């Protein structure tokens, strides 16, 4: 069964600093990978997704993620963090066959220091 | 384009009571999902509908949870009777009928507290 791990429960960075959130997956085939962001009291918003092709994916709000098959990773990055980026970030793997589910990681909470 | 609508936004009940949540997906979206998100965890899929048929409900606690999607549009998730461990945010999501890899669009969620 597919699974997703996010090793960092909580990360704190200073505003303007760079950010990398880690995501590792376990999957039996080419994965379909997603990053979502959840602000307090809100639903999940899609940041970016990877289906195939270029392994570096650009998303909204200046985020990007790189798919590395050899490391089973799909890390999220941003070169300069803004205070409004403080939120919970979820990595997810999507199904490649009917009958399988989307599986979300446990999330990484990002705090931003002024 | 209107997003996924959910109501109520908040609900407080006592254990053993019943509760129902409503979701209206984005117009034209054939697939609808209900997730349970316990505090500090990622969302867990409870049930997935394709139009008005159930695709997957393997993680739905069927002794107390039920869901329906009449007419293939909006959906209702019910808990009866509620337990303390049902305290969570219940998220509804929908996706267009283009394939299984389609992006899910989430509603704001219903936050349930069971006392």
PDB file of C-alpha atoms in Angstrom:
ATOM      1  CA  UNK A   1       0.000   0.000   0.000  1.00  0.00           C
ATOM      2  CA  UNK A   2       1.180   3.496  -0.707  1.00  0.00           C
ATOM      3  CA  UNK A   3       2.347   5.681   2.173  1.00  0.00           C
ATOM      4  CA  UNK A   4       3.716   9.158   2.697  1.00  0.00           C
ATOM      5  CA  UNK A   5       6.063  10.383   5.392  1.00  0.00           C
ATOM      6  CA  UNK A   6       6.933  13.927   6.304  1.00  0.00           C
ATOM      7  CA  UNK A   7       9.855  13.698   8.718  1.00  0.00           C
ATOM      8  CA  UNK A   8       9.521  17.211  10.122  1.00  0.00           C
ATOM      9  CA  UNK A   9       6.529  17.851  12.358  1.00  0.00           C
ATOM     10  CA  UNK A  10       7.307  21.531  12.862  1.00  0.00           C
ATOM     11  CA  UNK A  11       9.745  23.899  11.167  1.00  0.00           C
ATOM     12  CA  UNK A  12      10.505  27.499  12.075  1.00  0.00           C
ATOM     13  CA  UNK A  13      12.228  29.848   9.665  1.00  0.00           C
ATOM     14  CA  UNK A  14      12.850  33.569   9.587  1.00  0.00           C
ATOM     15  CA  UNK A  15      11.040  35.712   7.062  1.00  0.00           C
ATOM     16  CA  UNK A  16      13.138  35.983   3.929  1.00  0.00           C
ATOM     17  CA  UNK A  17      14.986  32.743   4.551  1.00  0.00           C
ATOM     18  CA  UNK A  18      14.802  29.772   2.232  1.00  0.00           C
ATOM     19  CA  UNK A  19      12.583  26.787   2.976  1.00  0.00           C
ATOM     20  CA  UNK A  20      12.631  23.091   2.226  1.00  0.00           C
ATOM     21  CA  UNK A  21       9.926  20.706   3.448  1.00  0.00           C
ATOM     22  CA  UNK A  22      10.646  17.028   3.074  1.00  0.00           C
ATOM     23  CA  UNK A  23       8.353  14.360   1.735  1.00  0.00           C
ATOM     24  CA  UNK A  24       9.087  10.681   1.142  1.00  0.00           C
ATOM     25  CA  UNK A  25       6.714   8.194  -0.371  1.00  0.00           C
ATOM     26  CA  UNK A  26       6.332   4.483  -0.741  1.00  0.00           C
ATOM     27  CA  UNK A  27       4.644   3.455  -3.950  1.00  0.00           C
ATOM     28  CA  UNK A  28       4.479   0.563  -6.354  1.00  0.00           C
ATOM     29  CA  UNK A  29       4.564   2.493  -9.592  1.00  0.00           C
ATOM     30  CA  UNK A  30       5.118   5.964 -10.959  1.00  0.00           C
ATOM     31  CA  UNK A  31       3.584   8.178  -8.310  1.00  0.00           C
ATOM     32  CA  UNK A  32       1.268  11.077  -8.729  1.00  0.00           C
ATOM     33  CA  UNK A  33       2.393  13.579  -6.100  1.00  0.00           C
ATOM     34  CA  UNK A  34       0.816  16.669  -4.628  1.00  0.00           C
ATOM     35  CA  UNK A  35       1.579  19.378  -2.122  1.00  0.00           C
ATOM     36  CA  UNK A  36      -1.301  21.102  -0.339  1.00  0.00           C
ATOM     37  CA  UNK A  37      -1.285  23.971   2.130  1.00  0.00           C
ATOM     38  CA  UNK A  38      -3.797  24.452   4.920  1.00  0.00           C
ATOM     39  CA  UNK A  39      -4.127  27.752   6.741  1.00  0.00           C
ATOM     40  CA  UNK A  40      -5.775  27.728  10.183  1.00  0.00           C
ATOM     41  CA  UNK A  41      -9.485  27.043   9.935  1.00  0.00           C
ATOM     42  CA  UNK A  42      -9.325  26.570   6.178  1.00  0.00           C
ATOM     43  CA  UNK A  43      -9.552  23.704   3.752  1.00  0.00           C
ATOM     44  CA  UNK A  44      -6.604  22.462   1.731  1.00  0.00           C
ATOM     45  CA  UNK A  45      -5.317  24.435  -1.229  1.00  0.00           C
ATOM     46  CA  UNK A  46      -3.274  22.821  -3.970  1.00  0.00           C
ATOM     47  CA  UNK A  47       0.238  24.268  -4.304  1.00  0.00           C
ATOM     48  CA  UNK A  48       1.543  22.020  -7.074  1.00  0.00           C
ATOM     49  CA  UNK A  49       1.391  18.542  -8.508  1.00  0.00           C
ATOM     50  CA  UNK A  50       3.595  16.098 -10.381  1.00  0.00           C
ATOM     51  CA  UNK A  51       2.244  13.578 -12.842  1.00  0.00           C
ATOM     52  CA  UNK A  52       5.105  13.052 -15.305  1.00  0.00           C
ATOM     53  CA  UNK A  53       7.718  14.914 -17.324  1.00  0.00           C
ATOM     54  CA  UNK A  54       9.989  17.555 -15.891  1.00  0.00           C
ATOM     55  CA  UNK A  55      10.947  16.564 -12.361  1.00  0.00           C
ATOM     56  CA  UNK A  56      11.064  20.176 -11.176  1.00  0.00           C
ATOM     57  CA  UNK A  57       7.530  21.446 -10.772  1.00  0.00           C
ATOM     58  CA  UNK A  58       6.512  25.060 -10.299  1.00  0.00           C
ATOM     59  CA  UNK A  59       3.508  25.952  -8.214  1.00  0.00           C
ATOM     60  CA  UNK A  60       1.607  28.897  -6.866  1.00  0.00           C
ATOM     61  CA  UNK A  61       2.917  31.432  -4.344  1.00  0.00           C
ATOM     62  CA  UNK A  62       6.517  30.936  -5.483  1.00  0.00           C
ATOM     63  CA  UNK A  63       6.767  27.289  -4.402  1.00  0.00           C
ATOM     64  CA  UNK A  64       8.496  24.543  -6.344  1.00  0.00           C
ATOM     65  CA  UNK A  65       9.079  20.848  -5.757  1.00  0.00           C
ATOM     66  CA  UNK A  66      11.502  18.336  -7.166  1.00  0.00           C
ATOM     67  CA  UNK A  67      10.668  14.693  -7.786  1.00  0.00           C
ATOM     68  CA  UNK A  68      13.615  12.359  -7.168  1.00  0.00           C
ATOM     69  CA  UNK A  69      12.741   8.786  -7.985  1.00  0.00           C
ATOM     70  CA  UNK A  70      16.044   7.415  -6.659  1.00  0.00           C
ATOM     71  CA  UNK A  71      15.328   8.904  -3.246  1.00  0.00           C
ATOM     72  CA  UNK A  72      11.542   8.430  -3.301  1.00  0.00           C
ATOM     73  CA  UNK A  73      11.254  12.081  -2.425  1.00  0.00           C
ATOM     74  CA  UNK A  74       9.202  15.075  -3.461  1.00  0.00           C
ATOM     75  CA  UNK A  75      10.549  17.983  -1.404  1.00  0.00           C
ATOM     76  CA  UNK A  76       8.904  21.383  -1.426  1.00  0.00           C
ATOM     77  CA  UNK A  77      11.052  24.512  -1.640  1.00  0.00           C
ATOM     78  CA  UNK A  78      10.716  28.259  -1.589  1.00  0.00           C
ATOM     79  CA  UNK A  79      13.691  30.629  -1.931  1.00  0.00           C
ATOM     80  CA  UNK A  80      12.315  33.376   0.319  1.00  0.00           C
ATOM     81  CA  UNK A  81       9.563  32.782   2.867  1.00  0.00           C
ATOM     82  CA  UNK A  82       6.898  35.371   3.638  1.00  0.00           C
ATOM     83  CA  UNK A  83       5.057  35.664   6.946  1.00  0.00           C
ATOM     84  CA  UNK A  84       1.844  34.653   5.167  1.00  0.00           C
ATOM     85  CA  UNK A  85       3.366  31.259   4.364  1.00  0.00           C
ATOM     86  CA  UNK A  86       2.883  30.156   7.973  1.00  0.00           C
ATOM     87  CA  UNK A  87       0.528  27.188   7.681  1.00  0.00           C
ATOM     88  CA  UNK A  88       0.363  23.397   7.634  1.00  0.00           C
ATOM     89  CA  UNK A  89       1.772  21.675   4.554  1.00  0.00           C
ATOM     90  CA  UNK A  90       0.680  18.252   3.381  1.00  0.00           C
ATOM     91  CA  UNK A  91       2.307  15.988   0.847  1.00  0.00           C
ATOM     92  CA  UNK A  92       0.019  13.456  -0.818  1.00  0.00           C
ATOM     93  CA  UNK A  93       0.279  10.591  -3.269  1.00  0.00           C
ATOM     94  CA  UNK A  94      -2.528   9.939  -5.692  1.00  0.00           C
ATOM     95  CA  UNK A  95      -3.878   6.657  -7.044  1.00  0.00           C
ATOM     96  CA  UNK A  96      -2.712   5.099 -10.306  1.00  0.00           C
ATOM     97  CA  UNK A  97      -5.564   2.627 -10.400  1.00  0.00           C
ATOM     98  CA  UNK A  98      -9.209   2.774  -9.522  1.00  0.00           C
ATOM     99  CA  UNK A  99      -9.737   1.321  -6.095  1.00  0.00           C
ATOM    100  CA  UNK A 100      -6.746   3.092  -4.647  1.00  0.00           C
ATOM    101  CA  UNK A 101      -6.930   6.235  -2.609  1.00  0.00           C
ATOM    102  CA  UNK A 102      -5.227   9.494  -2.138  1.00  0.00           C
ATOM    103  CA  UNK A 103      -2.914   9.153   0.857  1.00  0.00           C
ATOM    104  CA  UNK A 104      -1.817  12.201   2.783  1.00  0.00           C
ATOM    105  CA  UNK A 105       1.247  12.599   4.924  1.00  0.00           C
ATOM    106  CA  UNK A 106       0.936  13.749   8.541  1.00  0.00           C
ATOM    107  CA  UNK A 107       1.818  17.325   7.669  1.00  0.00           C
ATOM    108  CA  UNK A 108       4.553  19.807   8.554  1.00  0.00           C
ATOM    109  CA  UNK A 109       3.651  22.939  10.438  1.00  0.00           C
ATOM    110  CA  UNK A 110       5.590  25.986   9.293  1.00  0.00           C
ATOM    111  CA  UNK A 111       6.131  28.950  11.595  1.00  0.00           C
ATOM    112  CA  UNK A 112       7.690  32.163  10.278  1.00  0.00           C
ATOM    113  CA  UNK A 113       9.619  34.534  12.508  1.00  0.00           C
ATOM    114  CA  UNK A 114       9.518  38.248  11.707  1.00  0.00           C
TER     115      UNK A 114
ATOM    116  CA  UNK B   1     -16.389  29.627 -10.182  1.00  0.00           C
ATOM    117  CA  UNK B   2     -17.812  28.772  -6.789  1.00  0.00           C
ATOM    118  CA  UNK B   3     -15.774  26.428  -4.639  1.00  0.00           C
ATOM    119  CA  UNK B   4     -16.806  23.429  -2.578  1.00  0.00           C
ATOM    120  CA  UNK B   5     -19.388  24.465   0.005  1.00  0.00           C
ATOM    121  CA  UNK B   6     -19.783  22.817   3.379  1.00  0.00           C
ATOM    122  CA  UNK B   7     -22.102  23.382   6.302  1.00  0.00           C
ATOM    123  CA  UNK B   8     -22.162  23.801   9.157  1.00  0.00           C
ATOM    124  CA  UNK B   9     -18.683  25.162   9.783  1.00  0.00           C
ATOM    125  CA  UNK B  10     -18.716  24.193  13.434  1.00  0.00           C
ATOM    126  CA  UNK B  11     -20.706  21.733  15.488  1.00  0.00           C
ATOM    127  CA  UNK B  12     -20.586  20.784  19.150  1.00  0.00           C
ATOM    128  CA  UNK B  13     -22.540  17.742  20.321  1.00  0.00           C
ATOM    129  CA  UNK B  14     -22.531  15.322  23.202  1.00  0.00           C
ATOM    130  CA  UNK B  15     -21.479  11.721  22.772  1.00  0.00           C
ATOM    131  CA  UNK B  16     -24.195   9.376  21.589  1.00  0.00           C
ATOM    132  CA  UNK B  17     -25.947  12.194  19.739  1.00  0.00           C
ATOM    133  CA  UNK B  18     -26.251  12.245  15.969  1.00  0.00           C
ATOM    134  CA  UNK B  19     -24.912  14.834  13.560  1.00  0.00           C
ATOM    135  CA  UNK B  20     -25.016  15.473   9.821  1.00  0.00           C
ATOM    136  CA  UNK B  21     -22.739  17.406   7.521  1.00  0.00           C
ATOM    137  CA  UNK B  22     -23.587  18.721   4.085  1.00  0.00           C
ATOM    138  CA  UNK B  23     -21.368  19.249   1.052  1.00  0.00           C
ATOM    139  CA  UNK B  24     -22.043  20.839  -2.320  1.00  0.00           C
ATOM    140  CA  UNK B  25     -19.210  20.167  -4.782  1.00  0.00           C
ATOM    141  CA  UNK B  26     -18.011  22.351  -7.617  1.00  0.00           C
ATOM    142  CA  UNK B  27     -20.494  22.278 -10.487  1.00  0.00           C
ATOM    143  CA  UNK B  28     -19.722  19.506 -12.948  1.00  0.00           C
ATOM    144  CA  UNK B  29     -17.415  17.589 -10.643  1.00  0.00           C
ATOM    145  CA  UNK B  30     -18.326  13.933 -10.790  1.00  0.00           C
ATOM    146  CA  UNK B  31     -16.166  12.709  -7.933  1.00  0.00           C
ATOM    147  CA  UNK B  32     -16.807  13.638  -4.322  1.00  0.00           C
ATOM    148  CA  UNK B  33     -14.734  12.701  -1.295  1.00  0.00           C
ATOM    149  CA  UNK B  34     -15.259  12.880   2.448  1.00  0.00           C
ATOM    150  CA  UNK B  35     -12.163  13.024   4.635  1.00  0.00           C
ATOM    151  CA  UNK B  36     -11.679  12.957   8.389  1.00  0.00           C
ATOM    152  CA  UNK B  37      -8.811  15.064   9.720  1.00  0.00           C
ATOM    153  CA  UNK B  38      -7.957  14.508  13.351  1.00  0.00           C
ATOM    154  CA  UNK B  39      -5.942  17.243  15.014  1.00  0.00           C
ATOM    155  CA  UNK B  40      -2.277  16.942  14.144  1.00  0.00           C
ATOM    156  CA  UNK B  41      -2.807  14.407  11.368  1.00  0.00           C
ATOM    157  CA  UNK B  42      -3.294  14.424   7.633  1.00  0.00           C
ATOM    158  CA  UNK B  43      -6.725  13.867   6.113  1.00  0.00           C
ATOM    159  CA  UNK B  44      -7.947  10.279   5.962  1.00  0.00           C
ATOM    160  CA  UNK B  45     -10.372   9.261   3.230  1.00  0.00           C
ATOM    161  CA  UNK B  46     -13.712   8.040   4.544  1.00  0.00           C
ATOM    162  CA  UNK B  47     -15.688   7.602   1.349  1.00  0.00           C
ATOM    163  CA  UNK B  48     -15.431   8.395  -2.349  1.00  0.00           C
ATOM    164  CA  UNK B  49     -18.383   8.807  -4.717  1.00  0.00           C
ATOM    165  CA  UNK B  50     -18.348   8.755  -8.509  1.00  0.00           C
ATOM    166  CA  UNK B  51     -21.582  10.492  -9.472  1.00  0.00           C
ATOM    167  CA  UNK B  52     -24.069   8.871  -7.065  1.00  0.00           C
ATOM    168  CA  UNK B  53     -22.257   5.542  -6.707  1.00  0.00           C
ATOM    169  CA  UNK B  54     -19.767   4.599  -4.005  1.00  0.00           C
ATOM    170  CA  UNK B  55     -16.243   3.928  -5.312  1.00  0.00           C
ATOM    171  CA  UNK B  56     -14.556   3.287  -1.992  1.00  0.00           C
ATOM    172  CA  UNK B  57     -15.832   3.229   1.578  1.00  0.00           C
ATOM    173  CA  UNK B  58     -13.301   0.821   3.017  1.00  0.00           C
ATOM    174  CA  UNK B  59     -12.256   3.223   5.775  1.00  0.00           C
ATOM    175  CA  UNK B  60     -15.752   4.349   6.731  1.00  0.00           C
ATOM    176  CA  UNK B  61     -16.839   3.057  10.182  1.00  0.00           C
ATOM    177  CA  UNK B  62     -20.113   1.744   8.879  1.00  0.00           C
ATOM    178  CA  UNK B  63     -21.535   0.912  12.289  1.00  0.00           C
ATOM    179  CA  UNK B  64     -21.913   4.622  12.984  1.00  0.00           C
ATOM    180  CA  UNK B  65     -21.083   6.568   9.823  1.00  0.00           C
ATOM    181  CA  UNK B  66     -23.199   6.796   6.703  1.00  0.00           C
ATOM    182  CA  UNK B  67     -23.059   8.923   3.591  1.00  0.00           C
ATOM    183  CA  UNK B  68     -25.183   9.468   0.546  1.00  0.00           C
ATOM    184  CA  UNK B  69     -25.008  11.429  -2.640  1.00  0.00           C
ATOM    185  CA  UNK B  70     -28.460  11.513  -4.084  1.00  0.00           C
ATOM    186  CA  UNK B  71     -28.754  12.718  -7.690  1.00  0.00           C
ATOM    187  CA  UNK B  72     -24.975  12.758  -7.983  1.00  0.00           C
ATOM    188  CA  UNK B  73     -24.589  16.338  -6.765  1.00  0.00           C
ATOM    189  CA  UNK B  74     -24.529  17.286  -3.096  1.00  0.00           C
ATOM    190  CA  UNK B  75     -23.789  14.852  -0.324  1.00  0.00           C
ATOM    191  CA  UNK B  76     -24.513  14.266   3.342  1.00  0.00           C
ATOM    192  CA  UNK B  77     -22.295  12.539   5.892  1.00  0.00           C
ATOM    193  CA  UNK B  78     -23.953  11.363   9.099  1.00  0.00           C
ATOM    194  CA  UNK B  79     -22.608  10.071  12.387  1.00  0.00           C
ATOM    195  CA  UNK B  80     -24.951   8.197  14.701  1.00  0.00           C
ATOM    196  CA  UNK B  81     -24.170   7.790  17.535  1.00  0.00           C
ATOM    197  CA  UNK B  82     -21.121  10.014  17.906  1.00  0.00           C
ATOM    198  CA  UNK B  83     -18.130   9.052  20.035  1.00  0.00           C
ATOM    199  CA  UNK B  84     -15.499  11.234  21.624  1.00  0.00           C
ATOM    200  CA  UNK B  85     -12.908  10.052  19.084  1.00  0.00           C
ATOM    201  CA  UNK B  86     -15.035  11.427  16.235  1.00  0.00           C
ATOM    202  CA  UNK B  87     -13.912  14.927  17.175  1.00  0.00           C
ATOM    203  CA  UNK B  88     -12.185  16.100  14.012  1.00  0.00           C
ATOM    204  CA  UNK B  89     -12.510  18.291  10.958  1.00  0.00           C
ATOM    205  CA  UNK B  90     -14.577  16.714   8.205  1.00  0.00           C
ATOM    206  CA  UNK B  91     -13.436  17.815   4.797  1.00  0.00           C
ATOM    207  CA  UNK B  92     -15.314  17.457   1.566  1.00  0.00           C
ATOM    208  CA  UNK B  93     -13.490  17.556  -1.764  1.00  0.00           C
ATOM    209  CA  UNK B  94     -14.476  17.186  -5.385  1.00  0.00           C
ATOM    210  CA  UNK B  95     -12.689  16.570  -8.649  1.00  0.00           C
ATOM    211  CA  UNK B  96     -13.694  16.742 -12.313  1.00  0.00           C
ATOM    212  CA  UNK B  97     -14.489  13.604 -14.316  1.00  0.00           C
ATOM    213  CA  UNK B  98     -11.205  13.539 -16.232  1.00  0.00           C
ATOM    214  CA  UNK B  99      -9.485  10.622 -14.581  1.00  0.00           C
ATOM    215  CA  UNK B 100      -8.287   9.217 -11.331  1.00  0.00           C
ATOM    216  CA  UNK B 101      -5.308  11.545 -11.129  1.00  0.00           C
ATOM    217  CA  UNK B 102      -7.366  14.673 -11.157  1.00  0.00           C
ATOM    218  CA  UNK B 103      -6.740  17.374  -8.605  1.00  0.00           C
ATOM    219  CA  UNK B 104      -9.064  17.517  -5.633  1.00  0.00           C
ATOM    220  CA  UNK B 105     -10.579  20.804  -4.571  1.00  0.00           C
ATOM    221  CA  UNK B 106     -11.369  21.069  -0.883  1.00  0.00           C
ATOM    222  CA  UNK B 107     -14.079  22.824   1.024  1.00  0.00           C
ATOM    223  CA  UNK B 108     -13.391  24.736   4.268  1.00  0.00           C
ATOM    224  CA  UNK B 109     -14.401  21.769   6.424  1.00  0.00           C
ATOM    225  CA  UNK B 110     -16.743  21.197   9.340  1.00  0.00           C
ATOM    226  CA  UNK B 111     -15.105  21.189  12.738  1.00  0.00           C
ATOM    227  CA  UNK B 112     -16.834  18.708  15.056  1.00  0.00           C
ATOM    228  CA  UNK B 113     -16.345  18.581  18.786  1.00  0.00           C
ATOM    229  CA  UNK B 114     -17.892  15.676  20.685  1.00  0.00           C
ATOM    230  CA  UNK B 115     -18.167  16.209  24.442  1.00  0.00           C
TER     231      UNK B 115
END
